[in-house]
Amino acid sequence: MTTGAPTSPYTATRPRRSRLRRYLPLGVAAWLVLEIWLLTVVAGAVGGPAVFLLLVAGFMAGSVVIKRAGRRAFQSLNEALQRGGSPERGGGNGLMMLGGLLLMIPGLVSDAAGLLLLLPPVQKAVSRYAENALDKRLRTAAPGSFGDAFQQARIHRPDGKVVQGEVIREDRPEPGEQRPPLTR
């Protein structure tokens, strides 16, 4: 017996939106407005050509940083493969590439964030925070989720070693079973 208004089947089964999906568009819009406002303020103070040269210099510096970080990551991968191990963790190449990308994006706030990511103490702090957040998220993963798959993989292969081998499967036909001939 029901006494209230009928409930919609969509309200009970629809999952909640995550905070990231809810606030990310608002954050991007606020960031764009801040970048444009700051560019107009600086252009009013020092002039338009100086701001244009500043943006071009940021783009060039970002491309150089990305090129160097990519080259360093490729060299470390080659060295690791030659000695038969895996690349070292905490190289900071990913954060350097992110810093270079932020330098390439036009805007003064993104340039400041990109320059901060090029500093080694900031890289260490950001990587430590990201590792801790990811580890916490994986530990609290619900069964059957993507994070649970990583947890299971860590349980079964904690050292992460790959054993190379070959699987040979011999299918022998049962008595009386005929297979079609192989033709080209």
GROMACS .gro file of C-alpha atoms in nm:
model
  184
    1MET     CA    1   0.000   0.000   0.000
    2THR     CA    2   0.142   0.336  -0.099
    3THR     CA    3   0.052   0.657   0.070
    4GLY     CA    4   0.268   0.913  -0.106
    5ALA     CA    5   0.315   1.044  -0.453
    6PRO     CA    6   0.441   0.796  -0.709
    7THR     CA    7   0.817   0.792  -0.740
    8SER     CA    8   0.994   0.797  -1.069
    9PRO     CA    9   1.207   0.491  -1.143
   10TYR     CA   10   1.483   0.723  -1.269
   11THR     CA   11   1.540   0.893  -0.934
   12ALA     CA   12   1.617   0.575  -0.749
   13THR     CA   13   1.859   0.424  -0.999
   14ARG     CA   14   2.031   0.731  -1.143
   15PRO     CA   15   2.384   0.764  -1.002
   16ARG     CA   16   2.496   1.087  -0.843
   17ARG     CA   17   2.719   1.316  -1.045
   18SER     CA   18   3.070   1.346  -0.914
   19ARG     CA   19   3.194   1.678  -0.784
   20LEU     CA   20   3.449   1.696  -1.064
   21ARG     CA   21   3.183   1.665  -1.334
   22ARG     CA   22   2.968   1.920  -1.158
   23TYR     CA   23   3.227   2.192  -1.096
   24LEU     CA   24   3.481   2.143  -1.377
   25PRO     CA   25   3.289   2.351  -1.637
   26LEU     CA   26   3.246   2.630  -1.383
   27GLY     CA   27   3.617   2.619  -1.295
   28VAL     CA   28   3.723   2.630  -1.662
   29ALA     CA   29   3.492   2.925  -1.727
   30ALA     CA   30   3.626   3.113  -1.423
   31TRP     CA   31   3.984   3.038  -1.531
   32LEU     CA   32   3.919   3.171  -1.883
   33VAL     CA   33   3.757   3.489  -1.750
   34LEU     CA   34   4.052   3.541  -1.513
   35GLU     CA   35   4.304   3.488  -1.796
   36ILE     CA   36   4.128   3.736  -2.026
   37TRP     CA   37   4.085   3.993  -1.750
   38LEU     CA   38   4.450   3.967  -1.648
   39LEU     CA   39   4.568   3.998  -2.010
   40THR     CA   40   4.361   4.314  -2.056
   41VAL     CA   41   4.493   4.464  -1.733
   42VAL     CA   42   4.855   4.391  -1.827
   43ALA     CA   43   4.796   4.513  -2.185
   44GLY     CA   44   4.660   4.839  -2.045
   45ALA     CA   45   4.968   4.880  -1.825
   46VAL     CA   46   5.250   4.784  -2.064
   47GLY     CA   47   5.085   4.785  -2.406
   48GLY     CA   48   4.949   4.530  -2.648
   49PRO     CA   49   5.272   4.445  -2.835
   50ALA     CA   50   5.452   4.365  -2.508
   51VAL     CA   51   5.172   4.125  -2.404
   52PHE     CA   52   5.184   3.964  -2.748
   53LEU     CA   53   5.562   3.914  -2.718
   54LEU     CA   54   5.511   3.771  -2.369
   55LEU     CA   55   5.259   3.519  -2.500
   56VAL     CA   56   5.487   3.421  -2.791
   57ALA     CA   57   5.782   3.381  -2.552
   58GLY     CA   58   5.569   3.159  -2.327
   59PHE     CA   59   5.473   2.944  -2.625
   60MET     CA   60   5.834   2.908  -2.735
   61ALA     CA   61   5.955   2.829  -2.383
   62GLY     CA   62   5.679   2.570  -2.341
   63SER     CA   63   5.772   2.397  -2.666
   64VAL     CA   64   6.138   2.382  -2.561
   65VAL     CA   65   6.044   2.239  -2.219
   66ILE     CA   66   5.818   1.974  -2.373
   67LYS     CA   67   6.087   1.877  -2.623
   68ARG     CA   68   6.354   1.841  -2.352
   69ALA     CA   69   6.123   1.649  -2.116
   70GLY     CA   70   6.018   1.415  -2.394
   71ARG     CA   71   6.378   1.354  -2.494
   72ARG     CA   72   6.472   1.285  -2.130
   73ALA     CA   73   6.179   1.044  -2.089
   74PHE     CA   74   6.276   0.861  -2.408
   75GLN     CA   75   6.640   0.833  -2.294
   76SER     CA   76   6.540   0.698  -1.953
   77LEU     CA   77   6.310   0.445  -2.119
   78ASN     CA   78   6.588   0.331  -2.353
   79GLU     CA   79   6.835   0.297  -2.065
   80ALA     CA   80   6.583   0.099  -1.861
   81LEU     CA   81   6.512  -0.135  -2.152
   82GLN     CA   82   6.884  -0.189  -2.214
   83ARG     CA   83   6.948  -0.290  -1.856
   84GLY     CA   84   6.634  -0.504  -1.852
   85GLY     CA   85   6.436  -0.318  -1.588
   86SER     CA   86   6.152  -0.073  -1.575
   87PRO     CA   87   6.193   0.305  -1.592
   88GLU     CA   88   6.255   0.476  -1.261
   89ARG     CA   89   5.964   0.635  -1.084
   90GLY     CA   90   5.956   1.001  -0.993
   91GLY     CA   91   6.153   1.122  -1.294
   92GLY     CA   92   5.925   1.425  -1.315
   93ASN     CA   93   5.904   1.412  -1.693
   94GLY     CA   94   5.526   1.405  -1.693
   95LEU     CA   95   5.504   1.710  -1.469
   96MET     CA   96   5.765   1.889  -1.680
   97MET     CA   97   5.557   1.818  -1.989
   98LEU     CA   98   5.247   1.948  -1.810
   99GLY     CA   99   5.441   2.261  -1.713
  100GLY     CA  100   5.548   2.308  -2.075
  101LEU     CA  101   5.190   2.263  -2.193
  102LEU     CA  102   5.072   2.524  -1.943
  103LEU     CA  103   5.341   2.759  -2.073
  104MET     CA  104   5.217   2.705  -2.428
  105ILE     CA  105   4.855   2.787  -2.341
  106PRO     CA  106   4.804   3.163  -2.386
  107GLY     CA  107   4.752   3.336  -2.056
  108LEU     CA  108   4.947   3.466  -1.761
  109VAL     CA  109   4.793   3.244  -1.490
  110SER     CA  110   4.869   2.931  -1.691
  111ASP     CA  111   5.223   3.059  -1.752
  112ALA     CA  112   5.274   3.111  -1.378
  113ALA     CA  113   5.141   2.761  -1.304
  114GLY     CA  114   5.365   2.615  -1.577
  115LEU     CA  115   5.672   2.790  -1.437
  116LEU     CA  116   5.588   2.662  -1.088
  117LEU     CA  117   5.566   2.305  -1.220
  118LEU     CA  118   5.919   2.337  -1.356
  119LEU     CA  119   6.062   2.378  -1.005
  120PRO     CA  120   6.183   2.045  -0.858
  121PRO     CA  121   6.041   2.099  -0.504
  122VAL     CA  122   5.699   2.175  -0.651
  123GLN     CA  123   5.725   1.868  -0.876
  124LYS     CA  124   5.803   1.647  -0.578
  125ALA     CA  125   5.516   1.789  -0.374
  126VAL     CA  126   5.265   1.756  -0.659
  127SER     CA  127   5.375   1.401  -0.744
  128ARG     CA  128   5.360   1.297  -0.377
  129TYR     CA  129   5.010   1.444  -0.346
  130ALA     CA  130   4.894   1.277  -0.667
  131GLU     CA  131   5.035   0.938  -0.564
  132ASN     CA  132   4.870   0.958  -0.222
  133ALA     CA  133   4.536   1.064  -0.371
  134LEU     CA  134   4.547   0.785  -0.630
  135ASP     CA  135   4.649   0.526  -0.371
  136LYS     CA  136   4.367   0.636  -0.140
  137ARG     CA  137   4.119   0.623  -0.427
  138LEU     CA  138   4.233   0.275  -0.531
  139ARG     CA  139   4.213   0.144  -0.174
  140THR     CA  140   3.854   0.259  -0.139
  141ALA     CA  141   3.747   0.130  -0.482
  142ALA     CA  142   3.418  -0.050  -0.502
  143PRO     CA  143   3.422  -0.416  -0.607
  144GLY     CA  144   3.395  -0.454  -0.982
  145SER     CA  145   3.522  -0.104  -1.060
  146PHE     CA  146   3.831  -0.001  -1.254
  147GLY     CA  147   4.022   0.075  -0.935
  148ASP     CA  148   3.937  -0.269  -0.800
  149ALA     CA  149   4.101  -0.422  -1.108
  150PHE     CA  150   4.424  -0.242  -1.023
  151GLN     CA  151   4.398  -0.358  -0.662
  152GLN     CA  152   4.352  -0.718  -0.776
  153ALA     CA  153   4.646  -0.690  -1.014
  154ARG     CA  154   4.865  -0.561  -0.731
  155ILE     CA  155   4.758  -0.850  -0.510
  156HIS     CA  156   4.833  -1.118  -0.767
  157ARG     CA  157   5.154  -0.965  -0.905
  158PRO     CA  158   5.298  -0.734  -0.639
  159ASP     CA  159   5.638  -0.706  -0.806
  160GLY     CA  160   5.492  -0.626  -1.148
  161LYS     CA  161   5.724  -0.867  -1.327
  162VAL     CA  162   5.617  -1.012  -1.659
  163VAL     CA  163   5.705  -1.371  -1.725
  164GLN     CA  164   5.762  -1.421  -2.095
  165GLY     CA  165   5.645  -1.745  -2.242
  166GLU     CA  166   5.438  -1.910  -2.504
  167VAL     CA  167   5.113  -2.097  -2.471
  168ILE     CA  168   5.077  -2.404  -2.687
  169ARG     CA  169   4.732  -2.550  -2.714
  170GLU     CA  170   4.695  -2.880  -2.883
  171ASP     CA  171   4.342  -2.953  -2.994
  172ARG     CA  172   4.316  -3.314  -3.084
  173PRO     CA  173   3.998  -3.417  -3.260
  174GLU     CA  174   3.789  -3.668  -3.077
  175PRO     CA  175   3.738  -4.004  -3.241
  176GLY     CA  176   3.482  -3.976  -3.515
  177GLU     CA  177   3.510  -3.598  -3.544
  178GLN     CA  178   3.622  -3.471  -3.885
  179ARG     CA  179   3.768  -3.131  -3.953
  180PRO     CA  180   3.751  -2.954  -4.285
  181PRO     CA  181   4.079  -2.945  -4.480
  182LEU     CA  182   4.288  -2.629  -4.465
  183THR     CA  183   4.292  -2.460  -4.805
  184ARG     CA  184   4.438  -2.135  -4.927
   0.00000   0.00000   0.00000
